[in-house]
Tab-separated table of C-alpha atoms and ligand atoms in Angstrom:
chain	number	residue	atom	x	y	z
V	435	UNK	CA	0.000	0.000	0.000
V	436	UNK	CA	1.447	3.757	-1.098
V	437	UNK	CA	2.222	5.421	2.239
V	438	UNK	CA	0.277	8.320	0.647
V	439	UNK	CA	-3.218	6.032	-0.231
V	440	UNK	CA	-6.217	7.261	1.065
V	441	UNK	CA	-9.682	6.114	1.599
V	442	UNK	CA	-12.692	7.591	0.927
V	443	UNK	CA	-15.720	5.957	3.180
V	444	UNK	CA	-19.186	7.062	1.383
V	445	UNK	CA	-22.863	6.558	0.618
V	446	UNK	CA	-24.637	7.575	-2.425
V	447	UNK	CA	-27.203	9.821	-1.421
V	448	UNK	CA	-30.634	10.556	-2.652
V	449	UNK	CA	-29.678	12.101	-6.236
V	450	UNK	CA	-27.633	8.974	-6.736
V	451	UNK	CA	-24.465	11.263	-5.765
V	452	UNK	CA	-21.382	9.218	-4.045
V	453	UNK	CA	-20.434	11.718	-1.494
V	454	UNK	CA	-18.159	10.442	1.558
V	455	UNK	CA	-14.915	12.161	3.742
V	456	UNK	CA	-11.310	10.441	3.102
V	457	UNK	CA	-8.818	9.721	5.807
V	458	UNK	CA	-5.370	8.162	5.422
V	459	UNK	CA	-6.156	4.585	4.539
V	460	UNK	CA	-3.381	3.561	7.674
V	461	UNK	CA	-5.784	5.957	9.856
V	462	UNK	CA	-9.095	4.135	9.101
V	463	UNK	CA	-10.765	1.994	11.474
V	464	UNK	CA	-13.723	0.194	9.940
V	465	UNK	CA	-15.712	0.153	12.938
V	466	UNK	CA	-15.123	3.800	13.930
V	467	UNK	CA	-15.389	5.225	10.629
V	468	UNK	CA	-16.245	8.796	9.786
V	469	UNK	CA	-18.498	11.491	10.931
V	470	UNK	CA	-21.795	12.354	8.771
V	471	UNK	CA	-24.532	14.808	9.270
V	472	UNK	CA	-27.861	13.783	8.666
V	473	UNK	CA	-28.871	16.767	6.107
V	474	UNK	CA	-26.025	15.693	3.760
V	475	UNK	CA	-28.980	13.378	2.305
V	476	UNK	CA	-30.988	16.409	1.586
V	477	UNK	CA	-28.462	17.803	-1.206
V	478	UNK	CA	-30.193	18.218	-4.428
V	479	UNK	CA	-28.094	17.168	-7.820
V	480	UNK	CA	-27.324	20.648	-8.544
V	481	UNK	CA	-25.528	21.057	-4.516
V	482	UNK	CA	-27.942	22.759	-3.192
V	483	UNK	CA	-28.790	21.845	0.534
V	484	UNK	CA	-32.894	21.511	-0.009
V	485	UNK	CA	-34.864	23.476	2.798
V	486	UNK	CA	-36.936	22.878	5.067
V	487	UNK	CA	-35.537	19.251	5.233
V	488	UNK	CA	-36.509	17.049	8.461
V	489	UNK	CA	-33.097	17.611	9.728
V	490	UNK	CA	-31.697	20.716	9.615
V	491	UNK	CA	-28.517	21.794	11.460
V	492	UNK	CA	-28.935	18.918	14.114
V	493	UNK	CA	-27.451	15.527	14.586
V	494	UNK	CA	-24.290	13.365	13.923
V	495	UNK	CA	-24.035	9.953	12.203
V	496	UNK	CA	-21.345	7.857	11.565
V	497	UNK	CA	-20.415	6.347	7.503
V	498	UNK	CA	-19.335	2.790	9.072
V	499	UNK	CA	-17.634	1.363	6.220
V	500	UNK	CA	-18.253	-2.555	4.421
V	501	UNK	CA	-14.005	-3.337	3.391
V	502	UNK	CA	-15.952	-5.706	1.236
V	503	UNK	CA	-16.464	-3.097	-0.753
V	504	UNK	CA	-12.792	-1.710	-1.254
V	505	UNK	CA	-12.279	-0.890	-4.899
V	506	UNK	CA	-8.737	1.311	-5.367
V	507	UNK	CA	-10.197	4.245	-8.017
V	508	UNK	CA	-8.906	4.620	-11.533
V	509	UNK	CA	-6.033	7.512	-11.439
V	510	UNK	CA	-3.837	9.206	-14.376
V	511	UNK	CA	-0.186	9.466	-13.024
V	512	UNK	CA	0.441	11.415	-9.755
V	513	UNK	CA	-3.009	11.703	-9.061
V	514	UNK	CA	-3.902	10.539	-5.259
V	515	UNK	CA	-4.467	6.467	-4.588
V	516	UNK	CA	-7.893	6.179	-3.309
V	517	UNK	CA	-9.759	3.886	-2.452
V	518	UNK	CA	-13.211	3.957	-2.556
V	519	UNK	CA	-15.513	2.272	0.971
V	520	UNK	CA	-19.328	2.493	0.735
V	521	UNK	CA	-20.863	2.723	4.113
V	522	UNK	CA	-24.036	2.239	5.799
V	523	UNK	CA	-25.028	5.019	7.861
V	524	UNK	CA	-25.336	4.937	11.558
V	525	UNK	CA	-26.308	6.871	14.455
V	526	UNK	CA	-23.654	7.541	17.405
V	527	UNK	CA	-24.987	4.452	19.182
V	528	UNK	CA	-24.593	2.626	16.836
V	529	UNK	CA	-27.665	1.754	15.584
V	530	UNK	CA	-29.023	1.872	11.753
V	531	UNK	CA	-29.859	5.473	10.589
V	532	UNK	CA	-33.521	4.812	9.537
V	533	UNK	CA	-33.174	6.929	6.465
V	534	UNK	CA	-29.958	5.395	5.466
V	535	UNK	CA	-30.439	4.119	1.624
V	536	UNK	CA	-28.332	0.777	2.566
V	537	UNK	CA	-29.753	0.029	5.555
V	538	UNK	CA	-33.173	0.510	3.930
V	539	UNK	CA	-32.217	-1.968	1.076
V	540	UNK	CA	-30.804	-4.038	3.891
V	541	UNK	CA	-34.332	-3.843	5.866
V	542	UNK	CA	-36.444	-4.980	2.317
V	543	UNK	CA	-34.105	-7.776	1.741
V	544	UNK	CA	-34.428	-9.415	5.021
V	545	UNK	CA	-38.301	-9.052	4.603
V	546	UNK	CA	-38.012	-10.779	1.444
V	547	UNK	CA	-35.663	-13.859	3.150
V	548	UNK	CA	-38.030	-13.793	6.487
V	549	UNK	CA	-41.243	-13.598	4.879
V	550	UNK	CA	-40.334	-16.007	2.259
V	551	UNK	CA	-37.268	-17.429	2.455
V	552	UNK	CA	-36.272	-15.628	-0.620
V	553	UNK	CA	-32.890	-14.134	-1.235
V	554	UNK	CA	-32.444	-11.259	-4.684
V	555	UNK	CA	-30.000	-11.895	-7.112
V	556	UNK	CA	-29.526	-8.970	-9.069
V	557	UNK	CA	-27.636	-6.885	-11.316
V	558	UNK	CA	-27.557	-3.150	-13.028
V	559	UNK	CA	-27.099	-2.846	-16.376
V	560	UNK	CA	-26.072	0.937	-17.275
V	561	UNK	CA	-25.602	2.991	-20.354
V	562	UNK	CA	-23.761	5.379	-20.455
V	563	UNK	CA	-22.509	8.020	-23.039
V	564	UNK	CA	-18.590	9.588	-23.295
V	565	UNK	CA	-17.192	13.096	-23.909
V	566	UNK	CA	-13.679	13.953	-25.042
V	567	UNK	CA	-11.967	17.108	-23.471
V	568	UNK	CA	-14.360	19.248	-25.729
V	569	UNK	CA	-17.756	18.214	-24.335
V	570	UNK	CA	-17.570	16.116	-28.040
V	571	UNK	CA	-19.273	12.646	-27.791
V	572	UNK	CA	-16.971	9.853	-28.944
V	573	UNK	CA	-17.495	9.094	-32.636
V	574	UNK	CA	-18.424	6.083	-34.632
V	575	UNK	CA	-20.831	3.677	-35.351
V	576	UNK	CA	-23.799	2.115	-33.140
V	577	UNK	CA	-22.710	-0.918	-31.933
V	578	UNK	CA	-19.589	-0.192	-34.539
V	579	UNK	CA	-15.962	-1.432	-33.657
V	580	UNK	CA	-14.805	1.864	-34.798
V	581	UNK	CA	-15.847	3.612	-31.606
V	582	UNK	CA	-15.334	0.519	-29.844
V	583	UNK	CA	-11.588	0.872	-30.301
V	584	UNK	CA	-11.309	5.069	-30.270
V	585	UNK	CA	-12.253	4.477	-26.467
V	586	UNK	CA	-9.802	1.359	-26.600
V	587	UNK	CA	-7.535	3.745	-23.311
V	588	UNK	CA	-10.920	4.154	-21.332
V	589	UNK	CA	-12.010	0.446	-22.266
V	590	UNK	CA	-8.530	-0.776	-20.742
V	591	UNK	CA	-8.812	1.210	-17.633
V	592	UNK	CA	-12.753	0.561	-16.783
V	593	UNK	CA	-12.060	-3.186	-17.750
V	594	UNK	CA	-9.288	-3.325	-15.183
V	595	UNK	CA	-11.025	-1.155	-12.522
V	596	UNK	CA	-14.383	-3.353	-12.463
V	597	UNK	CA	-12.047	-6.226	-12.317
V	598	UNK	CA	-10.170	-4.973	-9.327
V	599	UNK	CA	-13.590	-4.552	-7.702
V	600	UNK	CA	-14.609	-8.227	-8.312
V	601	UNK	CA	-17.100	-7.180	-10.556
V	602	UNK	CA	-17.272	-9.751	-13.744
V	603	UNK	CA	-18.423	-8.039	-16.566
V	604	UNK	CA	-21.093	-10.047	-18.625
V	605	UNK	CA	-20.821	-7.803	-22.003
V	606	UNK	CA	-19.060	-4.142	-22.604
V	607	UNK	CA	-20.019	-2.509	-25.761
V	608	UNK	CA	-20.968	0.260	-27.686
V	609	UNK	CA	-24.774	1.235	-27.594
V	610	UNK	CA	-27.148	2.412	-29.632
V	611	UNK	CA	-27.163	6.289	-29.448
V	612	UNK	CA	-24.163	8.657	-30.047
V	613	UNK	CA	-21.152	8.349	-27.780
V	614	UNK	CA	-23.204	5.569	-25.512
V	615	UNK	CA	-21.522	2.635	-24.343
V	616	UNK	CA	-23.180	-0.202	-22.166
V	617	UNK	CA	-22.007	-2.305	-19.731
V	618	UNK	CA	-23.856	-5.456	-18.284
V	619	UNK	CA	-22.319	-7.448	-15.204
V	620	UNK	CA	-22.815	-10.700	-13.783
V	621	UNK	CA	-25.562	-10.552	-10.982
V	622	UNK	CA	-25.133	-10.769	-7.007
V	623	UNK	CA	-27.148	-11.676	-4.270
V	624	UNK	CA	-28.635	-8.921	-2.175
V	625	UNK	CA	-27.434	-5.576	-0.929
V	626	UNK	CA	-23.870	-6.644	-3.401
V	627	UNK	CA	-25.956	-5.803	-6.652
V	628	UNK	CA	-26.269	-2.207	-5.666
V	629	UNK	CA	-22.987	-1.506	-4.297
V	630	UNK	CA	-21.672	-2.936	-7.956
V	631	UNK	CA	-23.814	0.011	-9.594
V	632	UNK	CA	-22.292	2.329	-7.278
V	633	UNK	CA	-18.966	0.806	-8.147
V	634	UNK	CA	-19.673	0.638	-11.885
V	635	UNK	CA	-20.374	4.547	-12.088
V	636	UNK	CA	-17.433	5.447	-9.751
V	637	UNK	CA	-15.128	3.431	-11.589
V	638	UNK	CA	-16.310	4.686	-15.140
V	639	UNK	CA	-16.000	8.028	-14.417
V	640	UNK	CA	-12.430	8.043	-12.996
V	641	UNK	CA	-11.214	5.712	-15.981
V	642	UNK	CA	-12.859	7.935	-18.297
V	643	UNK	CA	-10.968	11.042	-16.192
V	644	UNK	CA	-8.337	9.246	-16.308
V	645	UNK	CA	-8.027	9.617	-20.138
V	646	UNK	CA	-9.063	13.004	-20.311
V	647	UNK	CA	-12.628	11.555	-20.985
V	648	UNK	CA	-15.925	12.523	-19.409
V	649	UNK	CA	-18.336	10.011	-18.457
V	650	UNK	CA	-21.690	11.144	-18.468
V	651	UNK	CA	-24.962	8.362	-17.110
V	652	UNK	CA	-27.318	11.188	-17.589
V	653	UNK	CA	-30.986	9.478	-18.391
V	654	UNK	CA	-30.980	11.886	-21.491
V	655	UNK	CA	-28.782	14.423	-22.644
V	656	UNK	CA	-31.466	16.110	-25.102
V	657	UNK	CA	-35.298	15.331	-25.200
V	658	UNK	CA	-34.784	14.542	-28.696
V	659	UNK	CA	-31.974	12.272	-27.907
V	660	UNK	CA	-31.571	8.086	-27.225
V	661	UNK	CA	-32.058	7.423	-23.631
V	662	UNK	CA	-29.585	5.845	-20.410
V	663	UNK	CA	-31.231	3.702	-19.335
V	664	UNK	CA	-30.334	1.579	-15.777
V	665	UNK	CA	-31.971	-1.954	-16.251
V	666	UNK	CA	-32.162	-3.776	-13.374
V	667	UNK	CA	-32.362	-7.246	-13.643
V	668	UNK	CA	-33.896	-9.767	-11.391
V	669	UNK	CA	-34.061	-13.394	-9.842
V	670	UNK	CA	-34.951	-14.741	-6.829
V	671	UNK	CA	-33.274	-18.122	-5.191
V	672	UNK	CA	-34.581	-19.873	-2.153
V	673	UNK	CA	-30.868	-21.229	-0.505
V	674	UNK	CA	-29.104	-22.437	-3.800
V	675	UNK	CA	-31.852	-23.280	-5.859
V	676	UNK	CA	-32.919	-20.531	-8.390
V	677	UNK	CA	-37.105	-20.380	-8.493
V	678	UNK	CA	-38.467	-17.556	-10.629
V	679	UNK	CA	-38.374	-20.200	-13.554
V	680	UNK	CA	-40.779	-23.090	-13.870
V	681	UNK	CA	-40.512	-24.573	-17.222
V	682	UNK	CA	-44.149	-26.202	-17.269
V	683	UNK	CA	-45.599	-22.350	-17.203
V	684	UNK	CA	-46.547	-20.306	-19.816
V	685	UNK	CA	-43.619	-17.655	-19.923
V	686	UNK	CA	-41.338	-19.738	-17.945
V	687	UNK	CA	-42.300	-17.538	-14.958
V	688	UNK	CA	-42.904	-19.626	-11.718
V	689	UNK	CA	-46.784	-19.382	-9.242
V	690	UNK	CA	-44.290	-17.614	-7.054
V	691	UNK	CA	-42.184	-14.806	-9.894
V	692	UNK	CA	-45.782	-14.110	-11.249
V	693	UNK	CA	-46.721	-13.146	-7.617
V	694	UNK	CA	-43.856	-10.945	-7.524
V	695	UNK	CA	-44.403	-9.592	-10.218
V	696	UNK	CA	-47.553	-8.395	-9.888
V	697	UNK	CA	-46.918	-6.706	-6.775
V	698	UNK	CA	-44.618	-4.460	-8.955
V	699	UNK	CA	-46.808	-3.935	-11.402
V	700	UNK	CA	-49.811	-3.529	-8.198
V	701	UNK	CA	-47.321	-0.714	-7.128
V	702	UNK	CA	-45.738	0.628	-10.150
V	703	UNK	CA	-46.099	4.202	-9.576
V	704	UNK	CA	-44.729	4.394	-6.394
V	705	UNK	CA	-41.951	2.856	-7.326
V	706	UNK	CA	-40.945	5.189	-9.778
V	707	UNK	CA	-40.678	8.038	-7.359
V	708	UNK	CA	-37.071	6.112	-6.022
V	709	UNK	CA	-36.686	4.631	-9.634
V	710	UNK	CA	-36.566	7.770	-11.943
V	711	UNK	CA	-37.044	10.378	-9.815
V	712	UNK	CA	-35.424	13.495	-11.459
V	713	UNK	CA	-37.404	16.648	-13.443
V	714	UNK	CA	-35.920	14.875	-17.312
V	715	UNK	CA	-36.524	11.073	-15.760
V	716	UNK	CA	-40.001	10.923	-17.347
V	717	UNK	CA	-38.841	12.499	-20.480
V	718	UNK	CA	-36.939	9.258	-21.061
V	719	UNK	CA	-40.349	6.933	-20.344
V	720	UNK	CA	-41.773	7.567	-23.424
V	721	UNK	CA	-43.344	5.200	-26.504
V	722	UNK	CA	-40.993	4.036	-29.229
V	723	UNK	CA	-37.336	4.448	-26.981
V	724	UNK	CA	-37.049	1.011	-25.918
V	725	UNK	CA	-37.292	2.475	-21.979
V	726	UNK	CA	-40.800	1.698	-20.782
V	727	UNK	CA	-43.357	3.235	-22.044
V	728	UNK	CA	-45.994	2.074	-20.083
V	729	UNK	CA	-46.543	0.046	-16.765
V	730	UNK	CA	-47.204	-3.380	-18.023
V	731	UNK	CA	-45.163	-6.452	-18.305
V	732	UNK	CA	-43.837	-8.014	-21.574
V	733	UNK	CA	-42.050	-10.999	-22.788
V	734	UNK	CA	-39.165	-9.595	-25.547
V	735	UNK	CA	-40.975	-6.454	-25.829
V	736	UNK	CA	-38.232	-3.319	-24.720
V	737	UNK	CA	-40.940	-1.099	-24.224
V	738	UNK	CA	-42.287	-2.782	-21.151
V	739	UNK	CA	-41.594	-1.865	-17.588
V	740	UNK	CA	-40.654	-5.227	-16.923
V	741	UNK	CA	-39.607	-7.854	-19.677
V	742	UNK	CA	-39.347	-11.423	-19.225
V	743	UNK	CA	-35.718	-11.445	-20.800
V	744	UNK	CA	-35.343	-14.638	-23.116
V	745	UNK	CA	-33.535	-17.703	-22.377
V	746	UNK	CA	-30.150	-18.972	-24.164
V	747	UNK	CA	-29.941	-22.193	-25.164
V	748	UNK	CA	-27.113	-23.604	-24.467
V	749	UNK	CA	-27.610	-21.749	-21.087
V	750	UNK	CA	-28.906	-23.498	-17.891
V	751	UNK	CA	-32.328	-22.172	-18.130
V	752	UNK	CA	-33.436	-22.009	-14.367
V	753	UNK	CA	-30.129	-20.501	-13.326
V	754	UNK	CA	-30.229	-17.996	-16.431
V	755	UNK	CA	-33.849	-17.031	-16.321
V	756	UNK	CA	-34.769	-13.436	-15.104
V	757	UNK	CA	-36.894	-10.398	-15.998
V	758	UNK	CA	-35.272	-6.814	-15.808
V	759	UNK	CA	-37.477	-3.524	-14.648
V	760	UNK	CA	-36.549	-0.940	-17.213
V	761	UNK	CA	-37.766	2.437	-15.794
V	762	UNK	CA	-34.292	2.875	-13.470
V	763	UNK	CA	-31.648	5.827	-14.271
V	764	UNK	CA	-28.574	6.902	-12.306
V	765	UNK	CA	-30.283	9.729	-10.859
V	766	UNK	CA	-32.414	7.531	-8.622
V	767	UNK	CA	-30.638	6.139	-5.574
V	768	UNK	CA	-29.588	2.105	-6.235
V	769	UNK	CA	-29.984	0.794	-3.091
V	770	UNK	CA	-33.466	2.918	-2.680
V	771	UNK	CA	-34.641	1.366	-6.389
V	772	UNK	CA	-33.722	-1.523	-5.508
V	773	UNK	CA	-35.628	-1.545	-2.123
V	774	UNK	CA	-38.928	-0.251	-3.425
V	775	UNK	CA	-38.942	-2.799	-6.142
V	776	UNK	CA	-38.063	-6.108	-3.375
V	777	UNK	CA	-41.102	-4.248	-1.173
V	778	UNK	CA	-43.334	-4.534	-4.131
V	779	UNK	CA	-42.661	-7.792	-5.082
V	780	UNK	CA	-43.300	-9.173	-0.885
V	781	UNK	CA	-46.744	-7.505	-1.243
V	782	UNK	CA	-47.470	-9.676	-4.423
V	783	UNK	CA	-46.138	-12.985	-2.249
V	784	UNK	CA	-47.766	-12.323	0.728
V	785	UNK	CA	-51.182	-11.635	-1.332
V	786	UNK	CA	-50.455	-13.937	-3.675
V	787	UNK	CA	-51.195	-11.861	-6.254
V	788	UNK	CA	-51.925	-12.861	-10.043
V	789	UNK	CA	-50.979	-11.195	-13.301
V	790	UNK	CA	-53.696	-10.757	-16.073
V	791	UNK	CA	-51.645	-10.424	-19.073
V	792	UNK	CA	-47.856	-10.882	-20.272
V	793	UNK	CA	-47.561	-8.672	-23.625
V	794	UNK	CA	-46.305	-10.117	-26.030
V	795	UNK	CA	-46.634	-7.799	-29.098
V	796	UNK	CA	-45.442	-4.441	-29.458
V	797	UNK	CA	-48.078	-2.024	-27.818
V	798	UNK	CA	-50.301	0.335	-29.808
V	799	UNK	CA	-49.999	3.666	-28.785
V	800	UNK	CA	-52.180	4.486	-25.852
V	801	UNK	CA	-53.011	1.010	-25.251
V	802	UNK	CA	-50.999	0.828	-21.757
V	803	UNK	CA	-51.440	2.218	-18.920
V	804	UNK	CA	-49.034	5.335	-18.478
V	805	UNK	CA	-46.495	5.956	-15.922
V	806	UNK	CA	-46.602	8.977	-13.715
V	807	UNK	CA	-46.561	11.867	-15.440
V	808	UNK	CA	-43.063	13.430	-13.813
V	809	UNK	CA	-41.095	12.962	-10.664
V	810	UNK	CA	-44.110	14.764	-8.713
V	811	UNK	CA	-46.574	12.675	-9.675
V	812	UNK	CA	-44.880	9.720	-8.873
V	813	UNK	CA	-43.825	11.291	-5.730
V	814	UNK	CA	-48.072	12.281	-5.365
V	815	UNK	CA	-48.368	8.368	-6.133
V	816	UNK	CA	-46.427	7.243	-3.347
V	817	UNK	CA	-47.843	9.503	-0.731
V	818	UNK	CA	-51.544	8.236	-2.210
V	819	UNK	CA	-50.267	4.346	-1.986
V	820	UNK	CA	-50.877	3.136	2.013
V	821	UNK	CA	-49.137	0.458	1.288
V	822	UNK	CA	-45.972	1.370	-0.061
V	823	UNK	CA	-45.818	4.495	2.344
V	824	UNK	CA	-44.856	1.593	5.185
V	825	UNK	CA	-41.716	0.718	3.267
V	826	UNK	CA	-39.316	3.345	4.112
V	827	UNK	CA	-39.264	5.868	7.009
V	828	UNK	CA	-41.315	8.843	6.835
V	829	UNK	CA	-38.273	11.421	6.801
V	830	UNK	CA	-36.885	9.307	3.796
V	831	UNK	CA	-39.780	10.444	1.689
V	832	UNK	CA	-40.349	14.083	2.933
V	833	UNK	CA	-36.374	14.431	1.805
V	834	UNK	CA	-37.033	12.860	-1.781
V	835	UNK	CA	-39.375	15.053	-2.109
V	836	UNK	CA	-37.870	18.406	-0.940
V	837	UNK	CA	-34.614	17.534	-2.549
V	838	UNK	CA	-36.989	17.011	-5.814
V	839	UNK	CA	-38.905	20.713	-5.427
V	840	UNK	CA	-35.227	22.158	-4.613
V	841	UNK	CA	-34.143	20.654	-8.482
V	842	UNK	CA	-37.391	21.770	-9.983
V	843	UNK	CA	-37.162	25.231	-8.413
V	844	UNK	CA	-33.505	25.358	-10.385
V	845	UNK	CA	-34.829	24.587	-12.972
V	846	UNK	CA	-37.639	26.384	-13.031
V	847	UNK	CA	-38.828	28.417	-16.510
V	848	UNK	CA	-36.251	26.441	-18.233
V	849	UNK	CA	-37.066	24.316	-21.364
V	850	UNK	CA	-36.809	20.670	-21.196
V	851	UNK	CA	-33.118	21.058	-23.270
V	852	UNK	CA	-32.031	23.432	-20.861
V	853	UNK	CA	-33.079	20.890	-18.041
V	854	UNK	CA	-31.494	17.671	-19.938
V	855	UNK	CA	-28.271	19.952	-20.072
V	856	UNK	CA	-28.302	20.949	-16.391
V	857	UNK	CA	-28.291	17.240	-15.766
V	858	UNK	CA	-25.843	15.951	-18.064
V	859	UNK	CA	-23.142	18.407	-16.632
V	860	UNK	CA	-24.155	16.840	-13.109
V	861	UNK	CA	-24.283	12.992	-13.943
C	684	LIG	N1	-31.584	3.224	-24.237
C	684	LIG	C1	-32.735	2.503	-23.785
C	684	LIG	C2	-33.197	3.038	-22.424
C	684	LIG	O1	-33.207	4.187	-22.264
C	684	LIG	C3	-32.467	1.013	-23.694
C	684	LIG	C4	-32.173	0.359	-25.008
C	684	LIG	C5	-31.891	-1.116	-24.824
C	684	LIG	O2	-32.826	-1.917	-24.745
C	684	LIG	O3	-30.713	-1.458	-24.644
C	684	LIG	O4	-33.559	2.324	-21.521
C	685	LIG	MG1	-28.902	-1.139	-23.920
């Protein structure tokens, strides 16, 4: 270890910001950590400390870091070894903050393996789109080797830096839209998956700083532009045995992954005020942009909230089989999407709930039911949903949504170019 490395102990806040405080990495002692202050979660995107907030001035925590999560950050020459610790959040005492993001995930997850002796297994897919030193996107094709290998320097350094994390990558590549790349991982099992999508931004945008590159996960740069999307896929797995897949039912989905799933669907619009919760979010949930353009669930179909992804032959189908939920970007909080989404599927379990239809087709315009409208009214649908009130503390949810008014307020009379541009400098 350098005699000069550092680490940096964080938690990605509400706005899906990593923000932490270093300390000599000799200094550090993982059960001490470092000091926090309770309104740091009520920092909009744009750094603005959002007021009134349920805090305030008052209160210490501590960012207790997981070493399990140790990934050394991507650094040009003579820059400062650091090495990045996500944390969970915890009073002085001790005790779990209740409106720390982790600990929240943390909470849902051990409902899911209580209640039904389920455990997640999960991973974030991200898009993503790169910059050169003049705000230029990288040229080349879609899906073309020729841009593939211009970013050849950043590809080298991201490879290596997701490696170094113990992240296996499943495919890197590049995407669709102008400048995008994509990069899918292997899944993990519980509160892992969303520290890897921490990990997977952190470590893209110091490679791509690291090469004089900008790294930008903003959901979309330009209303008239393609979309970043965050897919989050999904399994479940009862001990070693994977059981969303039953391969004598019509979509392959198991009694128990159609219950699930229909408690997502049951409580789709709350969800989305954790899963795309920014004032562009919605502008990226529209028809005919492969996002999710509706709340209904589809087999192949991209345009569904949440698609039955296909299986491989050649692949083991039960421990291969899983659907993704579409409607995530990386200005929602992982852990937080994550969370809502594991609530929502419990309620379908413990009600047993049924699905009436799995699209198949492509939808006709109009012929699903929408998504909330913007990040208020899925913030109005939460409030309205009893149910899905009860999963997170009550201060948790009075921040989103001051944090949310503080971005709109920035924003305010600015056009919905001006807004994707606010964000893309941010993300
Ligand atoms: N870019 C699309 C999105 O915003 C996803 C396209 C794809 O299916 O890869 O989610
Ligand atoms: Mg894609």
């Amino acid at each position: 270890m350098p005699s000069d490395a550092y680490a940096f102990v964080a938690t990605n806040d509400l706005v899906g910001v990593t923000r932490g405080r270093s300390l000599p990495l000799s200094d550090l002692d993982p059960d001490v950590g470092v000091g926090w202050v309770p309104a740091d979660l009520a920092i909009d995107a744009f750094g603005t400390l959002a007021t009134p907030n349920p805090f305030g001035s008052l209160g210490d925590l501590r960012l207790i870091p997981d070493v399990d999560t140790a990934t050394p950050m991507p650094i040009a020459d003579g820059e400062l070894p650091v090495t990045l610790m996500i944390g969970d959040q915890v009073n002085i005492d001790g005790s779990a903050w209740s409106c720390c993001p982790r600990s929240t995930l943390k909470h849902s997850l051990a409902r899911l393996e209580q209640g039904h002796g389920l455990r997640l297994f999960a991973a974030f897919e991200h898009e993503f789109l790169l910059f050169d030193a003049d705000g230029s996107k990288t040229g080349g094709h879609a899906f073309g080797l020729d841009r593939f290998l211009m970013e050849g320097a950043f590809g080298t350094v991201f490879m290596r830096g997701l490696s170094e994390a113990g992240i296996t990558v499943d495919t890197w590549l590049p995407e669709y839209g102008p400048g995008q790349f994509e990069v899918a991982i292997k899944p993990r099992f519980g509160v892992r998956a969303a520290d890897d999508a921490v990990l997977v931004r952190e470590i893209a945008r110091s490679a791509a700083r690291s090469v004089r590159r900008r790294a930008s996960f903003v959901p979309l740069p330009h209303p008239d532009a393609v979309g970043n999307g965050v897919h989050v896929h999904l399994s479940l797995w009862r001990g070693e045995s994977p059981v969303l897949y039953d391969a004598s039912r019509q979509h392959g989905l198991s009694t128990l992954g159609e219950s699930a799933l229909a408690g997502v669907l049951r409580h789709a619009h709350a969800i989305q005020a954790w899963t795309a919760p920014s004032q562009i979010s919605h502008l990226r949930l529209t028809p005919h942009r492969w996002s999710a353009a509706g709340a209904f669930i589809g087999q192949q179909t991209r345009e569904a909230l949440v698609r039955i992804c296909p299986i491989t032959s050649g692949m083991d189908p039960a421990r291969t089989y899983n659907v993704e939920y579409r409607a995530v970007d990386a200005t929602a909080n992982p852990y937080l999407a994550l969370a809502a989404i594991v609530q929502a599927m419990c309620e379908g379990l413990d009600e047993s709930l049924t699905l009436d239809t799995i699209l198949e087709a492509e939808p006709e315009d109009g012929s699903v039911p929408p998504l909330p409208a913007n990040s208020g009214a899925a913030l109005d649908a939460w409030e309205a949903d009893p149910i899905a009130v009860r999963w997170f503390a009550s201060e948790l949810a009075m921040t989103q949504r001051a944090v949310r008014q503080s971005e709109e307020q920035a924003l305010a009379g600015m056009d919905p170019a001006e807004r994707c541009a606010h964000y893309t400098a941010v993300y």
